[in-house]
PDB file of C-alpha atoms in Angstrom:
ATOM      1  CA  MET A   1      20.716  -4.766   9.286  1.00  0.00           C
ATOM      2  CA  GLN A   2      16.908  -5.056   9.449  1.00  0.00           C
ATOM      3  CA  SER A   3      15.546  -8.231   9.382  1.00  0.00           C
ATOM      4  CA  GLN A   4      11.773  -7.559   8.804  1.00  0.00           C
ATOM      5  CA  PRO A   5      10.008  -4.636   7.064  1.00  0.00           C
ATOM      6  CA  ILE A   6       8.947  -1.781   8.915  1.00  0.00           C
ATOM      7  CA  LYS A   7       5.008  -1.717   8.725  1.00  0.00           C
ATOM      8  CA  ILE A   8       3.604   1.505   8.240  1.00  0.00           C
ATOM      9  CA  VAL A   9      -0.308   1.718   8.242  1.00  0.00           C
ATOM     10  CA  VAL A  10      -2.298   4.398   6.458  1.00  0.00           C
ATOM     11  CA  ILE A  11      -5.815   5.129   7.792  1.00  0.00           C
ATOM     12  CA  GLY A  12      -8.487   7.457   8.137  1.00  0.00           C
ATOM     13  CA  PRO A  13     -12.039   7.962   6.935  1.00  0.00           C
ATOM     14  CA  GLU A  14     -13.215   7.037   3.303  1.00  0.00           C
ATOM     15  CA  SER A  15     -12.006   9.303   0.537  1.00  0.00           C
ATOM     16  CA  THR A  16      -8.965  10.786   2.385  1.00  0.00           C
ATOM     17  CA  GLY A  17      -6.201   9.240  -0.145  1.00  0.00           C
ATOM     18  CA  LYS A  18      -5.295   6.211   1.765  1.00  0.00           C
ATOM     19  CA  SER A  19      -4.884   4.171  -1.265  1.00  0.00           C
ATOM     20  CA  SER A  20      -3.082   6.578  -3.423  1.00  0.00           C
ATOM     21  CA  LEU A  21      -0.835   7.617  -0.573  1.00  0.00           C
ATOM     22  CA  CYS A  22       0.419   3.972  -0.062  1.00  0.00           C
ATOM     23  CA  GLN A  23       0.724   3.769  -3.790  1.00  0.00           C
ATOM     24  CA  ALA A  24       3.098   6.773  -4.128  1.00  0.00           C
ATOM     25  CA  LEU A  25       4.726   6.001  -0.631  1.00  0.00           C
ATOM     26  CA  ALA A  26       5.431   2.228  -2.379  1.00  0.00           C
ATOM     27  CA  ALA A  27       6.652   3.844  -5.411  1.00  0.00           C
ATOM     28  CA  HIS A  28       9.144   6.282  -3.791  1.00  0.00           C
ATOM     29  CA  TYR A  29      10.669   3.527  -1.642  1.00  0.00           C
ATOM     30  CA  ASN A  30      10.536   0.836  -4.505  1.00  0.00           C
ATOM     31  CA  THR A  31       8.687  -1.652  -2.278  1.00  0.00           C
ATOM     32  CA  CYS A  32       5.194  -3.268  -2.163  1.00  0.00           C
ATOM     33  CA  TRP A  33       1.992  -2.217  -0.467  1.00  0.00           C
ATOM     34  CA  CYS A  34      -0.926  -3.858   0.986  1.00  0.00           C
ATOM     35  CA  PRO A  35      -4.235  -2.618  -0.693  1.00  0.00           C
ATOM     36  CA  GLU A  36      -7.684  -2.218   1.316  1.00  0.00           C
ATOM     37  CA  TYR A  37      -9.496  -5.809   1.019  1.00  0.00           C
ATOM     38  CA  ALA A  38     -12.990  -4.386   1.459  1.00  0.00           C
ATOM     39  CA  ARG A  39     -12.911  -2.881  -2.115  1.00  0.00           C
ATOM     40  CA  GLN A  40     -11.699  -6.262  -3.590  1.00  0.00           C
ATOM     41  CA  TYR A  41     -14.444  -8.292  -1.509  1.00  0.00           C
ATOM     42  CA  LEU A  42     -17.394  -6.104  -2.445  1.00  0.00           C
ATOM     43  CA  GLN A  43     -16.511  -5.796  -5.988  1.00  0.00           C
ATOM     44  CA  GLU A  44     -16.025  -9.788  -6.115  1.00  0.00           C
ATOM     45  CA  GLN A  45     -19.379 -10.136  -4.397  1.00  0.00           C
ATOM     46  CA  GLY A  46     -21.051  -7.865  -6.805  1.00  0.00           C
ATOM     47  CA  ARG A  47     -22.607  -5.996  -3.855  1.00  0.00           C
ATOM     48  CA  ASP A  48     -22.088  -2.466  -5.300  1.00  0.00           C
ATOM     49  CA  GLY A  49     -21.738  -1.003  -1.780  1.00  0.00           C
ATOM     50  CA  HIS A  50     -24.349  -3.101   0.139  1.00  0.00           C
ATOM     51  CA  TYR A  51     -23.163  -5.367   2.828  1.00  0.00           C
ATOM     52  CA  GLU A  52     -24.265  -7.008   5.947  1.00  0.00           C
ATOM     53  CA  GLU A  53     -22.811  -7.313   9.505  1.00  0.00           C
ATOM     54  CA  LYS A  54     -21.490 -10.946   8.693  1.00  0.00           C
ATOM     55  CA  ASP A  55     -19.481  -9.418   5.572  1.00  0.00           C
ATOM     56  CA  LEU A  56     -17.459  -7.202   7.932  1.00  0.00           C
ATOM     57  CA  LEU A  57     -15.754 -10.179   9.638  1.00  0.00           C
ATOM     58  CA  CYS A  58     -15.133 -11.672   6.119  1.00  0.00           C
ATOM     59  CA  ILE A  59     -13.490  -8.596   5.218  1.00  0.00           C
ATOM     60  CA  ALA A  60     -11.479  -8.198   8.357  1.00  0.00           C
ATOM     61  CA  LYS A  61     -10.002 -11.943   7.839  1.00  0.00           C
ATOM     62  CA  GLY A  62      -9.344 -11.231   4.303  1.00  0.00           C
ATOM     63  CA  GLN A  63      -7.444  -8.006   5.027  1.00  0.00           C
ATOM     64  CA  ILE A  64      -5.397  -9.907   7.744  1.00  0.00           C
ATOM     65  CA  ALA A  65      -4.599 -12.629   5.230  1.00  0.00           C
ATOM     66  CA  LEU A  66      -3.369 -10.277   2.634  1.00  0.00           C
ATOM     67  CA  GLU A  67      -1.859  -8.151   4.759  1.00  0.00           C
ATOM     68  CA  ASP A  68       0.304 -11.340   6.118  1.00  0.00           C
ATOM     69  CA  SER A  69       0.860 -12.211   2.280  1.00  0.00           C
ATOM     70  CA  CYS A  70       2.153  -8.649   1.555  1.00  0.00           C
ATOM     71  CA  PHE A  71       4.262  -8.821   4.559  1.00  0.00           C
ATOM     72  CA  SER A  72       5.992 -12.229   3.448  1.00  0.00           C
ATOM     73  CA  ARG A  73       6.419 -10.929  -0.042  1.00  0.00           C
ATOM     74  CA  ALA A  74       7.940  -7.869   1.526  1.00  0.00           C
ATOM     75  CA  LYS A  75      10.295  -9.745   3.716  1.00  0.00           C
ATOM     76  CA  GLN A  76      11.096 -12.155   0.975  1.00  0.00           C
ATOM     77  CA  ASN A  77      12.232  -9.063  -1.269  1.00  0.00           C
ATOM     78  CA  LYS A  78      14.107  -7.394   1.610  1.00  0.00           C
ATOM     79  CA  ASP A  79      12.014  -4.409   1.451  1.00  0.00           C
ATOM     80  CA  ARG A  80      12.790  -1.748   4.218  1.00  0.00           C
ATOM     81  CA  PHE A  81       9.178  -0.770   4.444  1.00  0.00           C
ATOM     82  CA  LEU A  82       5.585  -2.310   3.811  1.00  0.00           C
ATOM     83  CA  PHE A  83       2.789   0.329   3.694  1.00  0.00           C
ATOM     84  CA  ILE A  84      -0.690  -1.031   4.628  1.00  0.00           C
ATOM     85  CA  ASP A  85      -3.856   0.493   3.528  1.00  0.00           C
ATOM     86  CA  THR A  86      -6.310  -0.091   6.381  1.00  0.00           C
ATOM     87  CA  ASP A  87      -5.909  -2.161   9.462  1.00  0.00           C
ATOM     88  CA  MET A  88      -8.283  -3.461  12.095  1.00  0.00           C
ATOM     89  CA  TYR A  89      -8.784   0.100  13.486  1.00  0.00           C
ATOM     90  CA  VAL A  90     -10.697   0.721  10.334  1.00  0.00           C
ATOM     91  CA  MET A  91     -12.661  -2.184  10.642  1.00  0.00           C
ATOM     92  CA  LYS A  92     -13.548  -1.644  14.203  1.00  0.00           C
ATOM     93  CA  VAL A  93     -14.691   2.065  13.430  1.00  0.00           C
ATOM     94  CA  TRP A  94     -16.774   0.742  10.218  1.00  0.00           C
ATOM     95  CA  SER A  95     -18.423  -2.215  12.428  1.00  0.00           C
ATOM     96  CA  GLU A  96     -19.175   0.419  15.244  1.00  0.00           C
ATOM     97  CA  PHE A  97     -20.716   3.054  13.147  1.00  0.00           C
ATOM     98  CA  ALA A  98     -22.601   0.450  10.779  1.00  0.00           C
ATOM     99  CA  TYR A  99     -23.865  -1.946  13.597  1.00  0.00           C
ATOM    100  CA  ASN A 100     -23.040  -0.393  16.954  1.00  0.00           C
ATOM    101  CA  ARG A 101     -20.579  -3.084  17.869  1.00  0.00           C
ATOM    102  CA  CYS A 102     -17.221  -4.836  16.870  1.00  0.00           C
ATOM    103  CA  PRO A 103     -16.851  -8.463  16.854  1.00  0.00           C
ATOM    104  CA  HIS A 104     -14.282  -9.833  19.359  1.00  0.00           C
ATOM    105  CA  TRP A 105     -12.151 -11.330  16.669  1.00  0.00           C
ATOM    106  CA  MET A 106     -11.326  -7.862  15.149  1.00  0.00           C
ATOM    107  CA  LEU A 107     -10.719  -6.527  18.817  1.00  0.00           C
ATOM    108  CA  ASN A 108      -8.368  -9.426  19.480  1.00  0.00           C
ATOM    109  CA  GLN A 109      -6.414  -8.684  16.295  1.00  0.00           C
ATOM    110  CA  ILE A 110      -6.042  -5.085  17.279  1.00  0.00           C
ATOM    111  CA  ALA A 111      -4.404  -6.224  20.733  1.00  0.00           C
ATOM    112  CA  CYS A 112      -2.015  -8.975  19.056  1.00  0.00           C
ATOM    113  CA  ARG A 113      -0.846  -7.525  15.769  1.00  0.00           C
ATOM    114  CA  GLN A 114       2.272  -4.952  15.777  1.00  0.00           C
ATOM    115  CA  TYR A 115       2.955  -2.220  13.505  1.00  0.00           C
ATOM    116  CA  ASP A 116       5.458   0.377  13.611  1.00  0.00           C
ATOM    117  CA  TYR A 117       3.804   3.776  12.673  1.00  0.00           C
ATOM    118  CA  TYR A 118       0.438   5.158  11.678  1.00  0.00           C
ATOM    119  CA  LEU A 119      -0.070   7.938   9.007  1.00  0.00           C
ATOM    120  CA  LEU A 120      -3.506   9.291   9.681  1.00  0.00           C
ATOM    121  CA  CYS A 121      -5.041  10.902   6.634  1.00  0.00           C
ATOM    122  CA  ASP A 122      -6.824  14.234   7.256  1.00  0.00           C
ATOM    123  CA  ILE A 123     -10.219  14.872   5.636  1.00  0.00           C
ATOM    124  CA  ASP A 124      -8.847  18.016   4.039  1.00  0.00           C
ATOM    125  CA  LEU A 125      -9.222  16.318   0.550  1.00  0.00           C
ATOM    126  CA  PRO A 126     -12.926  16.478  -1.245  1.00  0.00           C
ATOM    127  CA  TRP A 127     -15.006  13.694  -0.735  1.00  0.00           C
ATOM    128  CA  THR A 128     -15.024  11.653  -4.152  1.00  0.00           C
ATOM    129  CA  PRO A 129     -18.301   9.818  -5.063  1.00  0.00           C
ATOM    130  CA  ASP A 130     -17.818   6.040  -5.334  1.00  0.00           C
ATOM    131  CA  PRO A 131     -20.366   3.177  -5.209  1.00  0.00           C
ATOM    132  CA  LEU A 132     -18.578   1.610  -2.338  1.00  0.00           C
ATOM    133  CA  ARG A 133     -18.516   4.924  -0.141  1.00  0.00           C
ATOM    134  CA  GLU A 134     -21.191   5.923   2.619  1.00  0.00           C
ATOM    135  CA  TYR A 135     -20.594   9.161   4.196  1.00  0.00           C
ATOM    136  CA  PRO A 136     -20.053  12.288   2.114  1.00  0.00           C
ATOM    137  CA  ASP A 137     -21.512  14.549   5.046  1.00  0.00           C
ATOM    138  CA  PRO A 138     -18.962  16.835   6.118  1.00  0.00           C
ATOM    139  CA  LEU A 139     -20.231  16.560   9.600  1.00  0.00           C
ATOM    140  CA  MET A 140     -20.061  12.639   9.589  1.00  0.00           C
ATOM    141  CA  ARG A 141     -16.581  12.622   7.869  1.00  0.00           C
ATOM    142  CA  GLN A 142     -15.389  14.993  10.885  1.00  0.00           C
ATOM    143  CA  ASN A 143     -17.026  12.682  13.352  1.00  0.00           C
ATOM    144  CA  LEU A 144     -15.429   9.481  11.847  1.00  0.00           C
ATOM    145  CA  PHE A 145     -11.981  11.310  11.716  1.00  0.00           C
ATOM    146  CA  ASN A 146     -12.251  12.349  15.337  1.00  0.00           C
ATOM    147  CA  HIS A 147     -12.801   8.517  15.996  1.00  0.00           C
ATOM    148  CA  TYR A 148      -9.678   7.354  14.100  1.00  0.00           C
ATOM    149  CA  GLN A 149      -7.583   9.965  16.075  1.00  0.00           C
ATOM    150  CA  ASP A 150      -8.974   9.276  19.291  1.00  0.00           C
ATOM    151  CA  LEU A 151      -8.099   5.419  18.784  1.00  0.00           C
ATOM    152  CA  LEU A 152      -4.503   6.433  17.835  1.00  0.00           C
ATOM    153  CA  VAL A 153      -3.899   8.881  20.512  1.00  0.00           C
ATOM    154  CA  HIS A 154      -5.007   6.105  23.096  1.00  0.00           C
ATOM    155  CA  GLN A 155      -2.486   3.144  21.633  1.00  0.00           C
ATOM    156  CA  ALA A 156       1.038   3.084  21.773  1.00  0.00           C
ATOM    157  CA  THR A 157       2.287   3.172  18.139  1.00  0.00           C
ATOM    158  CA  PRO A 158       3.382   6.268  16.829  1.00  0.00           C
ATOM    159  CA  PHE A 159       1.513   8.222  14.443  1.00  0.00           C
ATOM    160  CA  THR A 160       1.685  11.479  12.292  1.00  0.00           C
ATOM    161  CA  LEU A 161      -1.516  13.598  10.943  1.00  0.00           C
ATOM    162  CA  VAL A 162      -0.970  14.060   7.223  1.00  0.00           C
ATOM    163  CA  GLN A 163      -2.582  16.719   5.491  1.00  0.00           C
ATOM    164  CA  GLY A 164      -2.653  18.192   2.062  1.00  0.00           C
ATOM    165  CA  LYS A 165      -3.250  17.409  -1.597  1.00  0.00           C
ATOM    166  CA  ASP A 166      -1.363  14.956  -3.678  1.00  0.00           C
ATOM    167  CA  ALA A 167       2.508  15.724  -3.654  1.00  0.00           C
ATOM    168  CA  LEU A 168       2.288  17.883  -0.594  1.00  0.00           C
ATOM    169  CA  ARG A 169       0.436  14.998   1.573  1.00  0.00           C
ATOM    170  CA  LEU A 170       3.214  12.601  -0.112  1.00  0.00           C
ATOM    171  CA  HIS A 171       6.080  15.298   0.887  1.00  0.00           C
ATOM    172  CA  ARG A 172       4.832  15.522   4.495  1.00  0.00           C
ATOM    173  CA  SER A 173       4.417  11.811   4.805  1.00  0.00           C
ATOM    174  CA  LEU A 174       7.977  11.135   3.629  1.00  0.00           C
ATOM    175  CA  THR A 175       9.251  13.786   5.865  1.00  0.00           C
ATOM    176  CA  ALA A 176       7.453  12.127   8.827  1.00  0.00           C
ATOM    177  CA  ILE A 177       8.975   8.850   7.982  1.00  0.00           C
ATOM    178  CA  GLU A 178      12.431   9.816   7.317  1.00  0.00           C
ATOM    179  CA  ARG A 179      12.119  11.757  10.758  1.00  0.00           C
ATOM    180  CA  LYS A 180      11.381   8.503  12.613  1.00  0.00           C
ATOM    181  CA  PHE A 181      13.116   5.889  10.610  1.00  0.00           C
ATOM    182  CA  GLY A 182      15.915   7.719   8.867  1.00  0.00           C
ATOM    183  CA  SER A 183      16.426   8.306   5.034  1.00  0.00           C
TER     184      SER A 183
END
């Protein structure tokens, strides 16, 4: 019997359906999921998409706290999975693209936190305008995607690239999860 929830992180550039996919996976498996803290933080701060470098560290720490809280809840509920929308790789890419550096605290979190699986969302969905999004340019989206893929290739946790819209993306994600962890 499994003692802890299996942690599956959904990552990728902005506007690739991460939150929707996490919600759909959590609904399918009747489990909880951990939302992206950045959106909550920026909305609470009334920043309307504007941030400073120091905000990224606050967001990263908030993301970790939220993830730990969701993990505790999933463990208490004896959930099989916990789906996590965004991790420190996302924060690393964001920080490096915005400020050409990444705080050591984020890098340390990448090194010490353990996950069981990653779902990398492709950029095959159309970019949806949102005041909190920054990169509508297709070349920039491709560049960001390449960074995520490179990060995942060079770390030990298995991952699957998921493509397709809505139901197809969900189906492909479910198939990958069931192949890895059984049904």
